[in-house]
CSV table of C-alpha atoms and ligand atoms in Angstrom, one decimal:
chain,number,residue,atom,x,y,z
A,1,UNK,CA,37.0,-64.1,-6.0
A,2,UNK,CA,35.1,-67.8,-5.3
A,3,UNK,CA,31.7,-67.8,-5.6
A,4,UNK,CA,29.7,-70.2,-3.2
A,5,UNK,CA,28.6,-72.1,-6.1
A,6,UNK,CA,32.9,-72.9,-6.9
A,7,UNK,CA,33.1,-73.6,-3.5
A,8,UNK,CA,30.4,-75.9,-3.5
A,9,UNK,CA,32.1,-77.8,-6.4
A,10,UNK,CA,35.5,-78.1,-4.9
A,11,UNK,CA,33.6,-79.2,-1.6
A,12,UNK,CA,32.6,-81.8,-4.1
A,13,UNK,CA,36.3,-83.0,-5.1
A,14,UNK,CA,36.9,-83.0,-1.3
A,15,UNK,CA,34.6,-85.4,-0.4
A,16,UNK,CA,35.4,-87.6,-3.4
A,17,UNK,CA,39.2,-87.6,-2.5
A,18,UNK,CA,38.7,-88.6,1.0
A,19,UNK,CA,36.7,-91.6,-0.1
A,20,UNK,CA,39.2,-92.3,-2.8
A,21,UNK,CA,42.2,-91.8,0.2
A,22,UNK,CA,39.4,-94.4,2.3
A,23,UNK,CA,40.7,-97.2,-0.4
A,24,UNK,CA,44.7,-97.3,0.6
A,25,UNK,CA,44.1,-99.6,3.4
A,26,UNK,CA,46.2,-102.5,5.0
A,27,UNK,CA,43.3,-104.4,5.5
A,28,UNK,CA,40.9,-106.0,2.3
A,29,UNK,CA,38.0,-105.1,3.8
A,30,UNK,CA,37.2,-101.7,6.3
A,31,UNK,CA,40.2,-98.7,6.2
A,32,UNK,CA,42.7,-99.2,8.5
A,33,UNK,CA,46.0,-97.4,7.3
A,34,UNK,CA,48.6,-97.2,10.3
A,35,UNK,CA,52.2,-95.4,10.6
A,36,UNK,CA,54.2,-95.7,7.7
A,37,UNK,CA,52.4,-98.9,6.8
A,38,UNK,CA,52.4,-99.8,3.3
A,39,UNK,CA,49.4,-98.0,1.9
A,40,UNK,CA,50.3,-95.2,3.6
A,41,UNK,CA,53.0,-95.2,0.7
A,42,UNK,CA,50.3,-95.1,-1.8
A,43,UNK,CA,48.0,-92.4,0.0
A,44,UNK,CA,51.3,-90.2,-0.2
A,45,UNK,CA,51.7,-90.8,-3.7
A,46,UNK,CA,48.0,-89.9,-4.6
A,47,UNK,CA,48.2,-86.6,-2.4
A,48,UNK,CA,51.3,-85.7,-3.6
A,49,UNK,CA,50.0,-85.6,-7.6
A,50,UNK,CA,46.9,-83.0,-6.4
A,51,UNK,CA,49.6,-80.8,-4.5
A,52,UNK,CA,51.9,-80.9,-7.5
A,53,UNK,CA,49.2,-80.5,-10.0
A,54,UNK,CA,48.7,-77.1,-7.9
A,55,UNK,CA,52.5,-75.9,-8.4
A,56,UNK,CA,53.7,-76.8,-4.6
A,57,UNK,CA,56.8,-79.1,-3.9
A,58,UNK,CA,56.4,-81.8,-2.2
A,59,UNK,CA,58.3,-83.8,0.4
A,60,UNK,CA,58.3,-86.5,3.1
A,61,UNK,CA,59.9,-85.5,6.4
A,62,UNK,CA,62.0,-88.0,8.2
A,63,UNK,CA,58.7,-89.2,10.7
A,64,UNK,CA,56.5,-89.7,7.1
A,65,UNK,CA,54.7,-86.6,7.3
A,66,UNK,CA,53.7,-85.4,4.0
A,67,UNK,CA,54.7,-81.7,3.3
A,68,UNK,CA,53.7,-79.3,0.4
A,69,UNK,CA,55.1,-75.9,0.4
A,70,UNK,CA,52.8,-73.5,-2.1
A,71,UNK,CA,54.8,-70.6,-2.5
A,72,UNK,CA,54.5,-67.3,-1.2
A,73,UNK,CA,54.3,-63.7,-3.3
A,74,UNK,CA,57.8,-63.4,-2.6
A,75,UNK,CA,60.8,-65.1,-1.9
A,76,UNK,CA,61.6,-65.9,1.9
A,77,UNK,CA,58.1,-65.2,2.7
A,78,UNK,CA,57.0,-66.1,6.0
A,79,UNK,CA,54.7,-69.3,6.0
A,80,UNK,CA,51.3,-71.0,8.0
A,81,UNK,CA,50.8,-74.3,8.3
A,82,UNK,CA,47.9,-75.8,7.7
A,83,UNK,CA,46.7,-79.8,7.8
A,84,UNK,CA,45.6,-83.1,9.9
A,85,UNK,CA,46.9,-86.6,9.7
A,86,UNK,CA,46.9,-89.0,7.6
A,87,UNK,CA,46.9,-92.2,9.3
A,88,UNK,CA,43.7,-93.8,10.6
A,89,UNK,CA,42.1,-96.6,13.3
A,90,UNK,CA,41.3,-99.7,12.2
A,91,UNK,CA,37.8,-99.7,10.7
A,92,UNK,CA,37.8,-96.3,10.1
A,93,UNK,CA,35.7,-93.5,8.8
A,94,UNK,CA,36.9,-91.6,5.5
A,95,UNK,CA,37.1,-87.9,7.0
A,96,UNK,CA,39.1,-88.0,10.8
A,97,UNK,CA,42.2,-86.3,9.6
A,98,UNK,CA,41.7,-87.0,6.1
A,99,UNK,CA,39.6,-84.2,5.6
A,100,UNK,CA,42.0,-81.4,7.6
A,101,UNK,CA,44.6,-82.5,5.0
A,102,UNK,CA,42.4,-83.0,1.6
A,103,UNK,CA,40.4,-79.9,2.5
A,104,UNK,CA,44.1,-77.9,2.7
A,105,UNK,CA,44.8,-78.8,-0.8
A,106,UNK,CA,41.2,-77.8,-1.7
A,107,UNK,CA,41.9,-74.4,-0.6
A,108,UNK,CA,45.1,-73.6,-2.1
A,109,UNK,CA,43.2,-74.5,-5.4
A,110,UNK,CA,40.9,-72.0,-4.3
A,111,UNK,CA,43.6,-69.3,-4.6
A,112,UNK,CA,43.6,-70.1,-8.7
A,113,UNK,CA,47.3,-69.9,-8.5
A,114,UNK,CA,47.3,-66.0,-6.6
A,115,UNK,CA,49.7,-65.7,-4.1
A,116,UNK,CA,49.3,-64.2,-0.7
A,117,UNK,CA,52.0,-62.6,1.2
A,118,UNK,CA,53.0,-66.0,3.1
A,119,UNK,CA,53.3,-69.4,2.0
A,120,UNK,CA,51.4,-72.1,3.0
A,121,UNK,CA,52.6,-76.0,4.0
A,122,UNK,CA,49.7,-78.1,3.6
A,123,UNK,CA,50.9,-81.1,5.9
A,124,UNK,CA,49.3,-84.8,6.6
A,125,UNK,CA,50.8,-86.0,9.3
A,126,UNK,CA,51.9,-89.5,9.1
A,127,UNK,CA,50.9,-90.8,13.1
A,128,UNK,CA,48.4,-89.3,15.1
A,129,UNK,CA,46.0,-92.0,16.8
A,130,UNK,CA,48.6,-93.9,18.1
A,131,UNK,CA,47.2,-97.2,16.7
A,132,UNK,CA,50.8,-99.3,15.6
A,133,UNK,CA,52.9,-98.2,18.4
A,134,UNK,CA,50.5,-97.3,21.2
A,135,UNK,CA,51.9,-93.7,21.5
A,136,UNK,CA,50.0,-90.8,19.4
A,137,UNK,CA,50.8,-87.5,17.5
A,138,UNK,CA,54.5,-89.2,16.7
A,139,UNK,CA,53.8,-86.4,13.7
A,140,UNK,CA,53.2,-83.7,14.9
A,141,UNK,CA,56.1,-84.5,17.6
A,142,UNK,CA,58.7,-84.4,15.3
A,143,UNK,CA,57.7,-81.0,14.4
A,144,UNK,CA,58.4,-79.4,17.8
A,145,UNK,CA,61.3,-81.1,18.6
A,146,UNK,CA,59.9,-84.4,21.0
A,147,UNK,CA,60.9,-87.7,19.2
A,148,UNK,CA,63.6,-89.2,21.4
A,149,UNK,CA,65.6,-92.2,21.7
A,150,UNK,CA,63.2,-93.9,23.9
A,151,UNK,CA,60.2,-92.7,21.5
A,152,UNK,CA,62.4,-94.5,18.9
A,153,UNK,CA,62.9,-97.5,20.0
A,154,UNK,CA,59.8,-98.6,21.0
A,155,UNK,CA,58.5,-101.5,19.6
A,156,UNK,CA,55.2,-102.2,17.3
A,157,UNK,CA,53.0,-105.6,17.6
A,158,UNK,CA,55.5,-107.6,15.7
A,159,UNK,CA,58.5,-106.4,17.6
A,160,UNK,CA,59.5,-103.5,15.1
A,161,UNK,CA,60.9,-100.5,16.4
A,162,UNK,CA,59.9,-96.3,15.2
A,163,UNK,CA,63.9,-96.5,14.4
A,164,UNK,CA,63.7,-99.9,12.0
A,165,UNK,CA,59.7,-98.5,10.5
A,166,UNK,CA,60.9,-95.4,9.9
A,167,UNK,CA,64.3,-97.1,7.5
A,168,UNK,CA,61.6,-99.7,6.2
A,169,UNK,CA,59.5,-96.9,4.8
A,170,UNK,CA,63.4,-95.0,3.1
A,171,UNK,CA,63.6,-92.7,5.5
A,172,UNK,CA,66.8,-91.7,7.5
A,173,UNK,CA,65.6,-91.1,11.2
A,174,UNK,CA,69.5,-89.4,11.8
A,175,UNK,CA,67.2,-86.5,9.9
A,176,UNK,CA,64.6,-86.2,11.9
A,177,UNK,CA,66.0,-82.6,13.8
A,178,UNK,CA,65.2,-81.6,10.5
A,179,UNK,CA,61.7,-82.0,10.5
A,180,UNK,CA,61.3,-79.2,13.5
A,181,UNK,CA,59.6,-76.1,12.3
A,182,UNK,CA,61.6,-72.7,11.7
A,183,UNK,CA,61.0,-69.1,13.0
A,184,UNK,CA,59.2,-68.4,9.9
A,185,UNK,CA,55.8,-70.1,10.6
A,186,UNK,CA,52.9,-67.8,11.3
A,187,UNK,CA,50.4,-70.6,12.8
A,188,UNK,CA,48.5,-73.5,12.0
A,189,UNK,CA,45.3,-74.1,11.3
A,190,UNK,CA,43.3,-77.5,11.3
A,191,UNK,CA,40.0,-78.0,10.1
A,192,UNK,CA,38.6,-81.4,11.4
A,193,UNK,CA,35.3,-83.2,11.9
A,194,UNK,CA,33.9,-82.7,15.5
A,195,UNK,CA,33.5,-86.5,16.3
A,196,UNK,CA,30.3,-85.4,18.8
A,197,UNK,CA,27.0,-84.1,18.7
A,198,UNK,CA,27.1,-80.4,19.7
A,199,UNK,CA,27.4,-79.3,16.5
A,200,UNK,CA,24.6,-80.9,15.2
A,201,UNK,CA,22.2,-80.4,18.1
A,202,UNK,CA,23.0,-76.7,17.6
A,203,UNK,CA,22.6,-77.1,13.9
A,204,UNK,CA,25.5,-75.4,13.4
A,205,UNK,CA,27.7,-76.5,10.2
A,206,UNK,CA,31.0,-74.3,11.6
A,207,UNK,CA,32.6,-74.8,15.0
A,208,UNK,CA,35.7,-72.9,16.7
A,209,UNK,CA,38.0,-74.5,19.1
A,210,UNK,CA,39.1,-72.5,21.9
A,211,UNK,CA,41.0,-74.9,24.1
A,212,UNK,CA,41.8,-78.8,24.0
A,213,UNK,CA,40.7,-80.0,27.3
A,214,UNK,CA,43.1,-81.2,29.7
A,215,UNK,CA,42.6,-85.2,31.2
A,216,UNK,CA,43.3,-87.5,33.8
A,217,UNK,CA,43.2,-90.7,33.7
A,218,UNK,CA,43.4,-92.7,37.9
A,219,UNK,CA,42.6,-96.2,38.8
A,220,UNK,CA,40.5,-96.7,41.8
A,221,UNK,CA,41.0,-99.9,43.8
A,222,UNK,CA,38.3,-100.6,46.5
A,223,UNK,CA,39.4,-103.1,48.8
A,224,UNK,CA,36.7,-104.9,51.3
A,225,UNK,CA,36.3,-108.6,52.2
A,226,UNK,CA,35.1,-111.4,49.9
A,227,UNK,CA,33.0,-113.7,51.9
A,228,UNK,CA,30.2,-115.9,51.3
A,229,UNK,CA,26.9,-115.0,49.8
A,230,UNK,CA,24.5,-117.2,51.8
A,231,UNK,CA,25.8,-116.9,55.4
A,232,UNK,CA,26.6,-113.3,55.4
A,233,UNK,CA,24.0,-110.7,56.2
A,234,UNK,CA,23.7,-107.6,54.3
A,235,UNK,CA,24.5,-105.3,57.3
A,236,UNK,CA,27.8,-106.9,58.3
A,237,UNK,CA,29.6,-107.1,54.7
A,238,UNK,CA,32.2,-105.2,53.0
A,239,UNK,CA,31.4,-105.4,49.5
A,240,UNK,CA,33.9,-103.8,47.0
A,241,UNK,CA,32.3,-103.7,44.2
A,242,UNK,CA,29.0,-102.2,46.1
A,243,UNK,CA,30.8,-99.4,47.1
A,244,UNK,CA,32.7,-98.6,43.5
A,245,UNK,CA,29.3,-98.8,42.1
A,246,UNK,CA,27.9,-95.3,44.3
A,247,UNK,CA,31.3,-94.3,43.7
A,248,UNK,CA,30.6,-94.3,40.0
A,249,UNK,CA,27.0,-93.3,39.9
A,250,UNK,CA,28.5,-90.3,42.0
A,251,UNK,CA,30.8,-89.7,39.4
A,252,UNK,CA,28.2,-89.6,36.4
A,253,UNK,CA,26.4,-86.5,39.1
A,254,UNK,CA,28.9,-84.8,39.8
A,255,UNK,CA,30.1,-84.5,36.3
A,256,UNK,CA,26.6,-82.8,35.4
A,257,UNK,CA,26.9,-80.8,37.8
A,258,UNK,CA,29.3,-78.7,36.3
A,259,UNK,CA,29.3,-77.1,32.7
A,260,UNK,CA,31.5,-79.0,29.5
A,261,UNK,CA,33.0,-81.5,32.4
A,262,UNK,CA,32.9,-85.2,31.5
A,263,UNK,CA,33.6,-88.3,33.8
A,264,UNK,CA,33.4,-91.7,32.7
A,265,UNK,CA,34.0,-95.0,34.4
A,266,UNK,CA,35.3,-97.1,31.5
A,267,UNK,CA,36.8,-99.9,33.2
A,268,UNK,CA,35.5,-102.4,36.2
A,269,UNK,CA,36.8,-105.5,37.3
A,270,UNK,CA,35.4,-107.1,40.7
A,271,UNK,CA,37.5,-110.0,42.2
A,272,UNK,CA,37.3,-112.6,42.7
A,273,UNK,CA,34.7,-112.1,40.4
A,274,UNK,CA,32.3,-115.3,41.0
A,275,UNK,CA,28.3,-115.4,41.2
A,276,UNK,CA,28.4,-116.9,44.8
A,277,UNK,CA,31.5,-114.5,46.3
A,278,UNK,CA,31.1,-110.8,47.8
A,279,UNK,CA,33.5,-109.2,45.9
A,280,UNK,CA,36.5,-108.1,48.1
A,281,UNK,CA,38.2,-106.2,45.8
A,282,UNK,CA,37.1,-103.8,42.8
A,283,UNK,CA,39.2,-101.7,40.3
A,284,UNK,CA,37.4,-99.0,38.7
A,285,UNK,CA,38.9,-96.6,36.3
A,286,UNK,CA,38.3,-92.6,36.0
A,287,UNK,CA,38.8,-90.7,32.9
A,288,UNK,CA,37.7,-86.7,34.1
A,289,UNK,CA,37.8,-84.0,31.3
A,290,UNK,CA,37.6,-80.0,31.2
A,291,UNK,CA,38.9,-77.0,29.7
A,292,UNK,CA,39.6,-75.4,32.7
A,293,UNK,CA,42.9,-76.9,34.5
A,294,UNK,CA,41.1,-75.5,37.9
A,295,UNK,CA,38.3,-76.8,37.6
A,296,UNK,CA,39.0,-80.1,36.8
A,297,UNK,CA,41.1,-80.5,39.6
A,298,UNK,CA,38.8,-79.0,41.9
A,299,UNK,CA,36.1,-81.8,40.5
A,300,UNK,CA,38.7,-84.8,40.4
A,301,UNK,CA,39.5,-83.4,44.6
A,302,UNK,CA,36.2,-83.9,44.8
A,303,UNK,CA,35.8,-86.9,43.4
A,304,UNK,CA,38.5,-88.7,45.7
A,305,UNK,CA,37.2,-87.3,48.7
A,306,UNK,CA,33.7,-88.9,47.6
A,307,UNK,CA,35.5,-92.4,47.1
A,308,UNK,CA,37.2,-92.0,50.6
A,309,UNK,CA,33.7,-91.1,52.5
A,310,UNK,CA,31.8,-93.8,50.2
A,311,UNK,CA,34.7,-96.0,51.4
A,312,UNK,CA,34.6,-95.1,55.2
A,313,UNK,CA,30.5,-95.5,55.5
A,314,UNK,CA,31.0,-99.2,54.1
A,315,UNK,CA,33.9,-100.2,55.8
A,316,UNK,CA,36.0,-100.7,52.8
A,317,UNK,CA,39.5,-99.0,52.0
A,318,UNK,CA,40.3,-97.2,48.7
A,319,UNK,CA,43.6,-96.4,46.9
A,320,UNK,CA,43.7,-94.7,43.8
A,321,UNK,CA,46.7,-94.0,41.2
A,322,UNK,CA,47.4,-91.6,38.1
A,323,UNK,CA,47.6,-92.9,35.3
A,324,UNK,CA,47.8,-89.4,33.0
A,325,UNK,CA,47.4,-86.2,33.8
A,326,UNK,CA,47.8,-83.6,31.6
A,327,UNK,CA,46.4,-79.7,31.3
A,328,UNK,CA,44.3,-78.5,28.8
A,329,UNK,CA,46.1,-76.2,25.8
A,330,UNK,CA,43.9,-72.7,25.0
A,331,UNK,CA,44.2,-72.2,21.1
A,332,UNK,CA,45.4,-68.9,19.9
A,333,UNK,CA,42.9,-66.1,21.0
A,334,UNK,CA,43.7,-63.8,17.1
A,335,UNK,CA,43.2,-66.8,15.1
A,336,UNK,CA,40.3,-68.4,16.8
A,337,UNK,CA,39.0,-64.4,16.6
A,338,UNK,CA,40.0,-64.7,13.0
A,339,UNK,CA,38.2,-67.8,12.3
A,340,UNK,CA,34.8,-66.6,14.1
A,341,UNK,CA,35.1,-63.4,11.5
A,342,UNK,CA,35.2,-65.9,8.7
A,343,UNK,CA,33.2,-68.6,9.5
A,344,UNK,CA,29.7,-65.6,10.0
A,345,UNK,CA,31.3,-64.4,6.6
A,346,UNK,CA,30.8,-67.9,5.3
A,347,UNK,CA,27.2,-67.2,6.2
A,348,UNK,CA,27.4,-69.1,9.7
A,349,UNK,CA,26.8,-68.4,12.8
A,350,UNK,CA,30.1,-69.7,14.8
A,351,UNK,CA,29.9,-71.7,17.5
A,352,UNK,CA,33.1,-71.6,20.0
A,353,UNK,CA,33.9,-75.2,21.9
A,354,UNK,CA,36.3,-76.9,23.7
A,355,UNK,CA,37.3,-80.4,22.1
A,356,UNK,CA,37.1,-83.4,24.2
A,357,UNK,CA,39.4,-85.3,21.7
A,358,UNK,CA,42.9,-84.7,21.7
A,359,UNK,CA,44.9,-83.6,18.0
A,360,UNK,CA,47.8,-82.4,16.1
A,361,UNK,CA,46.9,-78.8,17.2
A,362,UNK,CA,47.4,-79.4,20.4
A,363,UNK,CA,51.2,-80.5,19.9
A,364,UNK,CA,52.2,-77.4,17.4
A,365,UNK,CA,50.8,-75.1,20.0
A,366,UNK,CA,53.6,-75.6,21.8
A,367,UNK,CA,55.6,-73.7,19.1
A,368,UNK,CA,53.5,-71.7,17.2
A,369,UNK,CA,49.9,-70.0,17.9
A,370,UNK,CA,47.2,-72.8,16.9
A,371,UNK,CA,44.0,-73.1,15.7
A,372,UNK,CA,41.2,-75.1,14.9
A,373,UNK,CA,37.8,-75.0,13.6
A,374,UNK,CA,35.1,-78.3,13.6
A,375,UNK,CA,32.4,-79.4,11.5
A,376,UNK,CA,29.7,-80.3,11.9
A,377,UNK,CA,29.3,-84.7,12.7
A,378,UNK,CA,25.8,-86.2,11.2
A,379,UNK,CA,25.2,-88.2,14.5
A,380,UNK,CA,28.4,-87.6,16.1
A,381,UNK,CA,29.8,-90.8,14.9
A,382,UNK,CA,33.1,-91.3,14.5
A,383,UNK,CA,36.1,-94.1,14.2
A,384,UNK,CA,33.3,-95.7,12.3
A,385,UNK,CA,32.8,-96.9,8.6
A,386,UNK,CA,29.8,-94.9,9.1
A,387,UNK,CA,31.5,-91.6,10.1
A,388,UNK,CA,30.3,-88.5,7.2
A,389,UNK,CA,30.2,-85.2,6.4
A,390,UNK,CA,27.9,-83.0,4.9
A,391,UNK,CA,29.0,-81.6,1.4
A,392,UNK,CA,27.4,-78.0,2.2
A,393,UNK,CA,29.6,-77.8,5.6
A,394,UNK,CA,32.9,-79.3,3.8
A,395,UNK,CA,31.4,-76.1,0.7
A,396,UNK,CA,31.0,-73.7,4.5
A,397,UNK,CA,34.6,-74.8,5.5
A,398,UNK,CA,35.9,-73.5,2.5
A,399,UNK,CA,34.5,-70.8,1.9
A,400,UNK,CA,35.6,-70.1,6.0
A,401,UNK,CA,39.2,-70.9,5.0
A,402,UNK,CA,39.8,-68.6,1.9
A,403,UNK,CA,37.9,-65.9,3.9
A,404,UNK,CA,40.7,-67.1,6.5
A,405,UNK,CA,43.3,-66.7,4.7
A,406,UNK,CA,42.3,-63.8,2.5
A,407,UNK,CA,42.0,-61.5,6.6
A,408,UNK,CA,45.0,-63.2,7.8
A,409,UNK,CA,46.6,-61.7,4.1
A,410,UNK,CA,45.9,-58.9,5.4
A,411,UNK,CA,46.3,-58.5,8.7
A,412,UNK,CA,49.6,-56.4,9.4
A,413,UNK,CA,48.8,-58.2,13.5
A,414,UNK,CA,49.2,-61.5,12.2
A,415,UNK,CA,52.2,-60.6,9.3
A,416,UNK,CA,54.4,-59.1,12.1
A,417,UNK,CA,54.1,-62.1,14.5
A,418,UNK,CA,57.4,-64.3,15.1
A,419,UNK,CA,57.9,-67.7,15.5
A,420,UNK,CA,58.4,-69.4,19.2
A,421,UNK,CA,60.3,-72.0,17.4
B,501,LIG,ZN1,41.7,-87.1,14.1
């Protein structure tokens, strides 16, 4: 059995691989390490050795996701996944997805070598931000089947294709139906850091994700008339841009209004855009976030029905398009049950939360019951050279995972579960 002080130790290792990982970067200065980018070669070769070192085999799926398989008690055991990805933005932090993955090796060393009635795949996924060929979780994709021929071709800065990286890197992409999971996994469990502040405003080190909140993303175009700004009274304009701005302020209260929602105008452009012109025409951007699917859409009806009425008072049109819409994905309700029974035996009190941000877990749980569990962000930063961790919460995640593991072990629930894949 770990003690808190071994865990505290290994926490230790954790931290100091994830900085070490921080050093494979394509650029000289800051961590940037895109899909299958050169040092991404390297990172692989430095995880691999810790997985070996720990008896697991290693290999690199046909998408560059790194897999180690530690065996199970007996042959043909079942198996859970468990990781995060690998690949990073530019200027990055040491622990977004790093962590999920270097924290999965950690706790198979925790086992000392024991083995427990499944096995587990530690995997780092080789593309989740989306950074090289503006489309994300090209990992995890592979995994449930969604890497098609358009996916493929698609085309990076410098006019190389997923097909062309993925030979560049020597892999074969005719093998890439081989990287979809079997009807032996379990689940899969990510630990990653919560990139916000809840966490740490609750002083909490442990979070427990119930449900990745569904988005969508619309472009607002108000349309009045430019004129000039001298001769035209205020009472007989149509200003665009006036009108998106009690739009957006309308936005920002409406989105408090309502629990966990979050609205944000990223993006305004007024035309013609010149100090001595009403602006005729304004483009404003929503991004509208929740974990409920209903509410969100009951909020975003809202929302346009403001615009229109905003619109109508000033004597300005508006038009609005989607840009993305998509629903929000509930994790698995035993293993986010699980993980609030082993985060209070890690001595925590758990805190359950939606996450704002999408990840990996929310593409595996289309195939196999997901989970994930946060820690804690010192000042929410993250995508940041100054992103962190604290060592006791990385010692508190550990400790959670081999209590984890050692219920799901167990668990005669969990052992008898099949595989949607
Ligand atoms: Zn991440």
């Amino acid at each position: 059995m770990q003690t808190t002080g071994s865990f505290a130790k290994l926490a230790e290792e954790v931290l100091a691989r994830c900085r070490r990982l921080a050093l494979f970067s394509e650029d000289t200065c800051g961590t940037r390490r895109t899909f299958l980018s050169p040092p991404m070669k390297d990172c692989h070769r430095e995880v691999s050795s810790w997985m070996k070192a720990l008896g697991m085999s290693v290999s690199v799926d046909a998408v560059g996701n790194l897999r180690g398989l530690y065996p199970g008690a007996s042959l043909g055991a079942p198996r859970i996944l468990i990781g995060s990805h690998l690949d990073t933005v530019p200027n990055a932090g040491a622990f977004d997805g790093i962590l999920g993955v270097v924290l999965a090796v950690g706790l198979v060393e925790s086992l000392e070598k024991s083995k427990l009635p499944f096995a587990i795949e530690v995997i780092g996924f080789s593309e989740e931000e989306g950074v090289r060929f503006g489309v994300p979780f090209i990992g995890s994709r592979a995994l449930v089947g969604r890497v098609d021929q358009e996916l493929l071709d698609r085309r990076d800065e410098h006019g190389v294709s997923v097909r062309k990286a993925i030979q560049d890197f020597g892999l074969n992409p005719e093998t890439i139906p081989d990287a979809q999971l079997r009807d032996d996994v379990l689940g899969y469990l990510e630990f990653h850091i919560e990139q916000g502040p809840v966490l740490e405003n609750l002083n909490r080190p442990l979070g427990v994700v119930e449900a990745i909140v569904g988005q969508n993303r619309l472009e607002f175009t108000f349309s009045g008339h430019a004129n000039h700004p001298g001769t035209t009274p205020m009472h007989l304009r149509h200003d665009a841009l006036a009108a998106a701005a009690e739009w957006i302020v309308t936005v920002e209260s409406t989105a408090r209004e309502t629990a966990e929602m979050v609205a944000t105008v990223g993006f305004v452009e007024a035309k013609p855009g010149a100090t001595n012109v009403i602006p005729g025409e304004a483009r404003a951007t929503l991004d509208i976030r929740h974990a409920s699917d209903k509410l969100r859409g009951q909020t975003l009806d809202d929302l346009i029905r403001r615009a229109q009425a905003i619109a109508a008072k000033r004597g300005v049109s508006v038009e609005w398009r989607t840009l993305l819409a998509q629903n929000a994905v509930e994790m698995d309700h035993f293993l986010t049950g699980q993980i609030e029974q082993a985060i209070r035996g890690s001595g925590c009190q758990p805190h359950r939360m939606p996450s704002g941000a999408g990840h990996d877990a929310m593409i595996v749980a289309e195939k196999v019951p997901s989970a994930m569990i946060f820690l804690r962000t010192p000042g929410g930063i993250s995508h940041d050279p100054a992103e962190s961790v604290h060592l006791d919460d990385v010692a508190k995640a550990l400790d959670c995972g081999f209590q984890l593991l050692t219920q799901l072990a167990s668990s005669q629930e969990f052992l008898g579960r099949t595989c949607r894949a």
